[in-house]
PDB file of C-alpha atoms in Angstrom:
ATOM      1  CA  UNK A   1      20.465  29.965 248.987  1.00 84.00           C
ATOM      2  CA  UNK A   2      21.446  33.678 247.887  1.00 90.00           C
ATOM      3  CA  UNK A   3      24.305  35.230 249.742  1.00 94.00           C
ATOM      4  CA  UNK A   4      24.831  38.908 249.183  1.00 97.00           C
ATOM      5  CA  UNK A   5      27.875  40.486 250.312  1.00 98.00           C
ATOM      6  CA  UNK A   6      28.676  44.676 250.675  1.00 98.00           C
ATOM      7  CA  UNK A   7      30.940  46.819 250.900  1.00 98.00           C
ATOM      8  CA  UNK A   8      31.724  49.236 252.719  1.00 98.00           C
ATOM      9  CA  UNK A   9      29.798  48.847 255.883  1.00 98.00           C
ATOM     10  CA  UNK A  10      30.254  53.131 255.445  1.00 98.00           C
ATOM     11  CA  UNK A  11      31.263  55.401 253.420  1.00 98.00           C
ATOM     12  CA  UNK A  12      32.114  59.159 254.046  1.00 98.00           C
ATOM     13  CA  UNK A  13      32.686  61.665 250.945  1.00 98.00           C
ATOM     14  CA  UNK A  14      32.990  65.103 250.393  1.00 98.00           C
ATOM     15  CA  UNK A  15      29.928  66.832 248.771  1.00 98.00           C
ATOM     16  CA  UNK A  16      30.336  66.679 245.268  1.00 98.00           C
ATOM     17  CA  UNK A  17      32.472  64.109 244.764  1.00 98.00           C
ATOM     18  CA  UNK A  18      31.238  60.051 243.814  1.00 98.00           C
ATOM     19  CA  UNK A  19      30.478  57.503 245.899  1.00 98.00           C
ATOM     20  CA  UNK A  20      31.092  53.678 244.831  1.00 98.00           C
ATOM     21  CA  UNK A  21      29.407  51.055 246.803  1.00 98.00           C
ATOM     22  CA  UNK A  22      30.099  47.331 245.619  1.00 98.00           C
ATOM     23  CA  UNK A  23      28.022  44.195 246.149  1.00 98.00           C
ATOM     24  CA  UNK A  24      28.735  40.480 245.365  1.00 98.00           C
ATOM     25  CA  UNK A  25      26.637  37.514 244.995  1.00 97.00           C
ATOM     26  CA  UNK A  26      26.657  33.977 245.602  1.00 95.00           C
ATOM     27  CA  UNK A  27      23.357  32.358 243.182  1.00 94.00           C
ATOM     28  CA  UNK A  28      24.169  32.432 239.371  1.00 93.00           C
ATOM     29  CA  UNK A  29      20.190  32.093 239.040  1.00 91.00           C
ATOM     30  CA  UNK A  30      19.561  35.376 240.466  1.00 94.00           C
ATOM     31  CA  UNK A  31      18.394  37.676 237.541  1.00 93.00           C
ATOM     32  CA  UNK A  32      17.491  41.325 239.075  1.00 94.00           C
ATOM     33  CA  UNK A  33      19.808  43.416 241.002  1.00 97.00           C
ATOM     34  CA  UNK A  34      18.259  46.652 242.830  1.00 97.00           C
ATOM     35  CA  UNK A  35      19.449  48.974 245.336  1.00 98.00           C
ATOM     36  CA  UNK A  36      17.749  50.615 247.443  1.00 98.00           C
ATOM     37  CA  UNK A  37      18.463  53.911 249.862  1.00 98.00           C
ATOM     38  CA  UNK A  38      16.607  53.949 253.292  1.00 97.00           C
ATOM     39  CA  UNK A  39      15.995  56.119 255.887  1.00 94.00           C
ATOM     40  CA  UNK A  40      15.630  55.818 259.570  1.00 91.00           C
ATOM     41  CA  UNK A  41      12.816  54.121 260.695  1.00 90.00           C
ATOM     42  CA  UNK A  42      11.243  54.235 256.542  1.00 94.00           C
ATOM     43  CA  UNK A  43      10.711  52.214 254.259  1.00 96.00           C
ATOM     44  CA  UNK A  44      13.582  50.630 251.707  1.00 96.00           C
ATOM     45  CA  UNK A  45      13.239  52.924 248.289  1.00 96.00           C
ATOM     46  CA  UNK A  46      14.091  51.982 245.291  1.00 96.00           C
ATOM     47  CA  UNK A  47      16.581  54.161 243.684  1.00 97.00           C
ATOM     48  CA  UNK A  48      17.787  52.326 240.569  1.00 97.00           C
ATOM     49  CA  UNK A  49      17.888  48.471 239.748  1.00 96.00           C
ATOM     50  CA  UNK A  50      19.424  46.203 236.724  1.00 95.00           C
ATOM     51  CA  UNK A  51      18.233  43.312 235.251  1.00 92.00           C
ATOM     52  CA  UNK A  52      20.865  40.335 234.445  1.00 88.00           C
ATOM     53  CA  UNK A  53      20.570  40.870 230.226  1.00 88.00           C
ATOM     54  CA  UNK A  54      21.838  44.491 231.009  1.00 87.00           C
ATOM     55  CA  UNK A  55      25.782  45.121 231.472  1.00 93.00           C
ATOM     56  CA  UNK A  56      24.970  48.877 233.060  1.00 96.00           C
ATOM     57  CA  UNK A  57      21.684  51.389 233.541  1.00 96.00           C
ATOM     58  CA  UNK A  58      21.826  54.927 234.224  1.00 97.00           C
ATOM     59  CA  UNK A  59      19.910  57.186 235.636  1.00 96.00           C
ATOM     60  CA  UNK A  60      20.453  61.323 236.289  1.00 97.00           C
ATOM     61  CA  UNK A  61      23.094  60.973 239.237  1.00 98.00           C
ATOM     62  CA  UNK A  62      23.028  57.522 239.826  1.00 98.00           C
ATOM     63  CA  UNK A  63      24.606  54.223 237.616  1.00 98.00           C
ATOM     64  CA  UNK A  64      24.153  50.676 238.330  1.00 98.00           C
ATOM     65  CA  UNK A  65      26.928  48.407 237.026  1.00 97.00           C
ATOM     66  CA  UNK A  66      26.745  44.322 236.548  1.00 97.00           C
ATOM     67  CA  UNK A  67      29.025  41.752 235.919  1.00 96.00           C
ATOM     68  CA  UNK A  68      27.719  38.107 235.805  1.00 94.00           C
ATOM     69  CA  UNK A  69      30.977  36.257 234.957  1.00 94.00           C
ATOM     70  CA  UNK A  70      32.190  37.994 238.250  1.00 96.00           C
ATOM     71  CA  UNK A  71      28.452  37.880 239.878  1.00 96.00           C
ATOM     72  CA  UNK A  72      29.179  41.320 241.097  1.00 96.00           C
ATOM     73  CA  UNK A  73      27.723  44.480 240.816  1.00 98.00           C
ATOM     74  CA  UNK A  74      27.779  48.649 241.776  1.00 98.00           C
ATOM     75  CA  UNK A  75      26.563  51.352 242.503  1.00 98.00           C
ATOM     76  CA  UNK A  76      27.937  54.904 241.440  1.00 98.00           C
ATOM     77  CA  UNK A  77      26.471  58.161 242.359  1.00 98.00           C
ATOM     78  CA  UNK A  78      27.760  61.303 241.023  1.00 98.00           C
ATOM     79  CA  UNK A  79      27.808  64.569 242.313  1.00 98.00           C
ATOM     80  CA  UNK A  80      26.740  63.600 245.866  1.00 98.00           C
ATOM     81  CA  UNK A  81      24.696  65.630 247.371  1.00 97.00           C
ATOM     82  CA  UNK A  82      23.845  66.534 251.203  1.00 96.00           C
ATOM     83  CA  UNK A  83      20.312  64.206 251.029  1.00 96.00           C
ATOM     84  CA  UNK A  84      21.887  61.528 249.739  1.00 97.00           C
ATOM     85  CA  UNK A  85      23.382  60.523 252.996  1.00 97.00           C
ATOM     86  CA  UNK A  86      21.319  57.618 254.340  1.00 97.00           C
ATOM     87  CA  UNK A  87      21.865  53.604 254.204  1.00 98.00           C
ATOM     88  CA  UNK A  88      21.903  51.935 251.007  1.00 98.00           C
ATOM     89  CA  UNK A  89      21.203  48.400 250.668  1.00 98.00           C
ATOM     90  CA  UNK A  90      22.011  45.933 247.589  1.00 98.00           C
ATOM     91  CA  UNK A  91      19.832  42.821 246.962  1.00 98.00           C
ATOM     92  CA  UNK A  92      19.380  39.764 244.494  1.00 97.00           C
ATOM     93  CA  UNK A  93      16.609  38.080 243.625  1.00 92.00           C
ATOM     94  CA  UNK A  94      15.920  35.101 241.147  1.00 75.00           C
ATOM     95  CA  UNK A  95      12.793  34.220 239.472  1.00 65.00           C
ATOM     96  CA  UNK A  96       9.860  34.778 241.430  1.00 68.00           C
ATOM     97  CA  UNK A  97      11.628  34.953 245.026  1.00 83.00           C
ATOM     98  CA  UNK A  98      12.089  37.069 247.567  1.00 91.00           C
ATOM     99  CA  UNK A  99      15.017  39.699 247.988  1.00 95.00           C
ATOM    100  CA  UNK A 100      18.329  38.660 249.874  1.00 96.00           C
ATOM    101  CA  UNK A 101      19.612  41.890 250.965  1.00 97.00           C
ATOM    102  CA  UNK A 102      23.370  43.112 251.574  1.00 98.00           C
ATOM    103  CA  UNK A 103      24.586  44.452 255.344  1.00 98.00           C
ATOM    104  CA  UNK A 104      24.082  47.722 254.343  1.00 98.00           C
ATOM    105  CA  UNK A 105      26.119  51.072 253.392  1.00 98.00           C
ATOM    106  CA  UNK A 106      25.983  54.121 255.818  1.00 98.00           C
ATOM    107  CA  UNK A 107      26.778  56.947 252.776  1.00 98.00           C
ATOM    108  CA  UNK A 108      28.388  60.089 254.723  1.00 98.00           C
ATOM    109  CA  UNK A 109      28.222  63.128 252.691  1.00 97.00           C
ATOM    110  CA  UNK A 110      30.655  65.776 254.231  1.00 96.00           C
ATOM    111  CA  UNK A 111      29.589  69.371 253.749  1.00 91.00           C
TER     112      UNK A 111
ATOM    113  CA  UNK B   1      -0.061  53.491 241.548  1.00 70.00           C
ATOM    114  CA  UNK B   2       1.804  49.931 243.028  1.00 87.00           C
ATOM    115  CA  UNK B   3       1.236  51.167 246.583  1.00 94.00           C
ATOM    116  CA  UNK B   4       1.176  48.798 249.835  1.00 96.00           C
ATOM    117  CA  UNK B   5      -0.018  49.690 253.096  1.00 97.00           C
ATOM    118  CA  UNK B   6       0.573  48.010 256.933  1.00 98.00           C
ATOM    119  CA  UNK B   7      -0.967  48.396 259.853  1.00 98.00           C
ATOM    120  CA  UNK B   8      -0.654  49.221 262.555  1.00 98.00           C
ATOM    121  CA  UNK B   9       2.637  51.388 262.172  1.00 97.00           C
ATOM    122  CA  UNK B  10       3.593  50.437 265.835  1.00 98.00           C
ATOM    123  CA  UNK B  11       2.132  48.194 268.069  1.00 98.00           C
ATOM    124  CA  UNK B  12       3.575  47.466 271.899  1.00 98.00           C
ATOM    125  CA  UNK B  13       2.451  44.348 272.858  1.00 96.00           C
ATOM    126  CA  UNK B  14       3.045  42.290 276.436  1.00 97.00           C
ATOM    127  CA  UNK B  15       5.442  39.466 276.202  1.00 98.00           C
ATOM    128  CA  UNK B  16       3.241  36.066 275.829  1.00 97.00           C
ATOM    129  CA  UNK B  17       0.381  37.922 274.268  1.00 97.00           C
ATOM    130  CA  UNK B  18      -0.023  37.484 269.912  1.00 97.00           C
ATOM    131  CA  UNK B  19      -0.329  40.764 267.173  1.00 98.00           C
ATOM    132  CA  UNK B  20      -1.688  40.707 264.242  1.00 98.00           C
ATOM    133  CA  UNK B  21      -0.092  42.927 260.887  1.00 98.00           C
ATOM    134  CA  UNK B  22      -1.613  43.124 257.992  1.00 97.00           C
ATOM    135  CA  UNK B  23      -0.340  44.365 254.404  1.00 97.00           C
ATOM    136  CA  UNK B  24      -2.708  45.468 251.937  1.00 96.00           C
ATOM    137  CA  UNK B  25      -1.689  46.166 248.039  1.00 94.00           C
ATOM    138  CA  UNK B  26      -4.288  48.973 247.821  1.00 95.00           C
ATOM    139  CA  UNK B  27      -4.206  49.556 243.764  1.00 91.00           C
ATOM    140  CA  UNK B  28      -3.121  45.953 242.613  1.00 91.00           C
ATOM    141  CA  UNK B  29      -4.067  42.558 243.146  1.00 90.00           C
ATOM    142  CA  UNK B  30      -0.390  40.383 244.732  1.00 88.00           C
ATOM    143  CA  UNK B  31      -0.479  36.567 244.494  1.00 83.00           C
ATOM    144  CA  UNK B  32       2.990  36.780 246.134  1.00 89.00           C
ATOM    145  CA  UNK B  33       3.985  39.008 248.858  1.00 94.00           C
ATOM    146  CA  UNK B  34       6.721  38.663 251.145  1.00 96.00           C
ATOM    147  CA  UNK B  35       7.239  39.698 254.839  1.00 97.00           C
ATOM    148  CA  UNK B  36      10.956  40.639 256.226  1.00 97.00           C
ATOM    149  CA  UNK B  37      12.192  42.107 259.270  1.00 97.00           C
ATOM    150  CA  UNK B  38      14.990  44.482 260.341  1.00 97.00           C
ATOM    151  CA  UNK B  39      16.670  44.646 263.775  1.00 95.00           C
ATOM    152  CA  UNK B  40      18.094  47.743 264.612  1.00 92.00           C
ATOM    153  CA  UNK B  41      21.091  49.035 262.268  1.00 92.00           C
ATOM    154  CA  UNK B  42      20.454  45.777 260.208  1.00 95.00           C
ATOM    155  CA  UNK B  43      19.551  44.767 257.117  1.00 96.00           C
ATOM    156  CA  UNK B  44      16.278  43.678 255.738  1.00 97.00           C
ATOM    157  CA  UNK B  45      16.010  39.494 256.125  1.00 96.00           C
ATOM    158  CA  UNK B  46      13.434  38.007 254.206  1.00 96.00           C
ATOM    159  CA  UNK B  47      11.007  35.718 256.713  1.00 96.00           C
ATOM    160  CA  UNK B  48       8.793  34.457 254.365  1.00 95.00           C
ATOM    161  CA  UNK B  49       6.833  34.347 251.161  1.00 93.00           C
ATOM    162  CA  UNK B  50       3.085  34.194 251.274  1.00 90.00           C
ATOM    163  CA  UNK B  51       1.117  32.864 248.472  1.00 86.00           C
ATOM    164  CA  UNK B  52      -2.158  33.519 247.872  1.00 85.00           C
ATOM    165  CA  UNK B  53      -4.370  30.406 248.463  1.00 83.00           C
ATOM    166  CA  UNK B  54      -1.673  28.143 249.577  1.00 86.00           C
ATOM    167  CA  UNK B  55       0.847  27.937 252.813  1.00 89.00           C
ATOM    168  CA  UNK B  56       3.739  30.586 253.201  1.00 92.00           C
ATOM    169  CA  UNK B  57       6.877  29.095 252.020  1.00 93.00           C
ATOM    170  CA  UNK B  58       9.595  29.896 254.979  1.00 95.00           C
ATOM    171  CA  UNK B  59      12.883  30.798 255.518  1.00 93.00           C
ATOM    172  CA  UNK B  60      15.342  28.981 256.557  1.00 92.00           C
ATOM    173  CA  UNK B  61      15.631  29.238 260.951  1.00 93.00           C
ATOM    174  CA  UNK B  62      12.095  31.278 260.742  1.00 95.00           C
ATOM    175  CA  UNK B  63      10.043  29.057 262.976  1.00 95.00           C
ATOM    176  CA  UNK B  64       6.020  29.136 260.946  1.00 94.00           C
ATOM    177  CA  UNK B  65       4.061  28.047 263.942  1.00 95.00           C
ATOM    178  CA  UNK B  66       5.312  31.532 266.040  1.00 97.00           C
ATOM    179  CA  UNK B  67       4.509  33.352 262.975  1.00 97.00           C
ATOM    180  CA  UNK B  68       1.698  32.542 261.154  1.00 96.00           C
ATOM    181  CA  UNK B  69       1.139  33.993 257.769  1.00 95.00           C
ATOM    182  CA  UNK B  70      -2.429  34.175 255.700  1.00 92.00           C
ATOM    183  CA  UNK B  71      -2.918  34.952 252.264  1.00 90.00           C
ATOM    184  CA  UNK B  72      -6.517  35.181 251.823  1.00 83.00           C
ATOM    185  CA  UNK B  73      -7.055  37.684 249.102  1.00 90.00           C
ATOM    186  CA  UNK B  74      -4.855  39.008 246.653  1.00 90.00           C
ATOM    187  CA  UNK B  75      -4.798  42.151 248.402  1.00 93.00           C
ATOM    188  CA  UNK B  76      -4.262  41.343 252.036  1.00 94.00           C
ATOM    189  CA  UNK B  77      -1.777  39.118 254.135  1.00 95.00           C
ATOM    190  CA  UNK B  78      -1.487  39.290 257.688  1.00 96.00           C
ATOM    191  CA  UNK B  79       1.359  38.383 259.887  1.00 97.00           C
ATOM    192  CA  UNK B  80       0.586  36.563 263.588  1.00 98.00           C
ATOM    193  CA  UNK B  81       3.448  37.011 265.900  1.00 98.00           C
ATOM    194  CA  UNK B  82       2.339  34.327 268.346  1.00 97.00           C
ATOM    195  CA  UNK B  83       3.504  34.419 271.897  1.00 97.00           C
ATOM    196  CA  UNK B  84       5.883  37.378 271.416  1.00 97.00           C
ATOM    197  CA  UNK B  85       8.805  37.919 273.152  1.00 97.00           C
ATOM    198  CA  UNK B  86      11.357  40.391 273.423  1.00 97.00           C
ATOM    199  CA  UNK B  87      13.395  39.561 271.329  1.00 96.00           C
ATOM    200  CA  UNK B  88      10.751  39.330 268.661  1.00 97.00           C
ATOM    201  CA  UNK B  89      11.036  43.254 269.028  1.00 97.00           C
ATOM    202  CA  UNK B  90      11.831  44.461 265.513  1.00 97.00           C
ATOM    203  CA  UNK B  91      10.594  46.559 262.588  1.00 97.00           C
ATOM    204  CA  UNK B  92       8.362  44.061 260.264  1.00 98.00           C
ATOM    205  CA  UNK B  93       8.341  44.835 256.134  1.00 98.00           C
ATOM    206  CA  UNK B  94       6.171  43.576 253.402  1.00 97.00           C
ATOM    207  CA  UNK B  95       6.397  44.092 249.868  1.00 96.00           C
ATOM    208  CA  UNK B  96       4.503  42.671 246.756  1.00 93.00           C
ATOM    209  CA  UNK B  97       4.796  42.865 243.018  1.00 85.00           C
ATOM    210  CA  UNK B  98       3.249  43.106 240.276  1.00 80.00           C
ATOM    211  CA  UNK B  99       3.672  39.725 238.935  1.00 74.00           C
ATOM    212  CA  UNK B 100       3.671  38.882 235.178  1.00 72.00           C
ATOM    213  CA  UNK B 101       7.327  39.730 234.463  1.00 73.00           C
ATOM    214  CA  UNK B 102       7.766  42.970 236.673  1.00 78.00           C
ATOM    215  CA  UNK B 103      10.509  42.282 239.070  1.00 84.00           C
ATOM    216  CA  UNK B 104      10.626  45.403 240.679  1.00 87.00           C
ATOM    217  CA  UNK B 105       8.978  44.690 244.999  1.00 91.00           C
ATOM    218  CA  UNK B 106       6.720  47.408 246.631  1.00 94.00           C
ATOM    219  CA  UNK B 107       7.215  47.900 249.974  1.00 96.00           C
ATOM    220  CA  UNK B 108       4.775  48.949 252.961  1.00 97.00           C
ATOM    221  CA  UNK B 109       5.557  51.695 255.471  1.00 97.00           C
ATOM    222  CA  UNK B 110       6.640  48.652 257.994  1.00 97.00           C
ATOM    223  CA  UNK B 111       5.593  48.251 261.649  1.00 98.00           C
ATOM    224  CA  UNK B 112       7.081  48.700 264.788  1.00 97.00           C
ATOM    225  CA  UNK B 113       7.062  45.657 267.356  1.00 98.00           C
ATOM    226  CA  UNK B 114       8.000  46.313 270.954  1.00 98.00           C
ATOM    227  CA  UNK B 115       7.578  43.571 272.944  1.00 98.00           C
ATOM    228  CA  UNK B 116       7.261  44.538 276.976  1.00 97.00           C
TER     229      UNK B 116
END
């Protein structure tokens, strides 16, 4: 099956500066890549995701990166802000399967 | 639109006793949804797929006669955590999707298990 690794387990930035978070996966079948940002005791929430025909996606703040030789792929936000601490999680998915999530990311923004 | 729905949103059940979730798609019909669960300051593990019609497919180590998954309509699945235990204590997700080429998973709200 799917094995999704990430990294860092956290992550502390100053406000205004970029955060990178970096996933890898195992399946070369999976096809859709999304991340999602959750907060205690809530639901995941999607936040941007990439399809495997796309290289990179972009949206406002946030940028999604994928490379399928390397089965790896990123997310970049921009400009953090104070709410965007929280955990963000990676997953994979192919065809009509369920997700395989990463550990997790606790994102520290430092006022 | 695309939004799911669970309940209850916490339940506190006696150890040995069963609870019932359900997950509703309340604006779209889901032949496929999918339950997970999340221990505390973990990540989301996917249990099981539930098809509508047909038998759950399970994960791998997720034992499908202490939780028993229906699909009876294409808007509701329920979740049966038989004989719960402590350590069955956990937060329980479902999503759906839209099917026909949309990849992107709706999750519900999630419920609360505390097993006494």
């Amino acid at each position: 099956g799917e094995n999704v690794e990430q990294h860092p387990s956290t992550l502390s930035v100053q406000e205004g500066d970029s955060a990178v978070i970096k996933c890898t996966y195992s399946d070369s079948a999976s096809n859709y890549f999304p991340w999602y940002k959750q907060e205690l005791g809530k639901r995941p929430q999607l936040i941007i995701d990439i399809r495997s025909n796309v290289g990179e996606k972009k949206d406002q703040r946030i940028a999604v990166t994928l490379n399928k030789t390397a089965k790896h792929f990123s997310l970049h936000i921009t400009e953090t802000q104070p709410e965007d601490s929280a955990v963000y999680f990676c997953a994979a998915r192919g065809g009509a399967d369920g997700l395989t999530f990463g550990k997790g990311t606790h994102l520290i923004i430092q006022p | 639109g695309a939004v799911v729905s669970q309940h209850p949103s916490r339940v506190i059940c006696k150890s040995g006793t069963s609870v019932k979730i359900e997950c509703r798609s309340l604006d779209f019909q889901a032949t496929t949804m999918f339950w997970y669960r999340q221990f505390p300051k973990q990540s989301l593990m996917l249990m099981a797929t539930s098809n509508e019609g047909s038998k759950a497919t399970y994960e791998q180590g997720v034992e499908k006669d202490k939780f028993l998954i229906n699909h009876a309509s294409l808007t509701l699945s329920t979740l049966t955590v038989t004989s719960a235990h402590p350590e069955d204590s956990s937060f329980y997700i479902c999503s759906a999707s839209l099917g026909g080429g949309s990849y992107e998973q709706y999750f519900g709200p999630g419920t609360r298990l505390t097993v006494t």
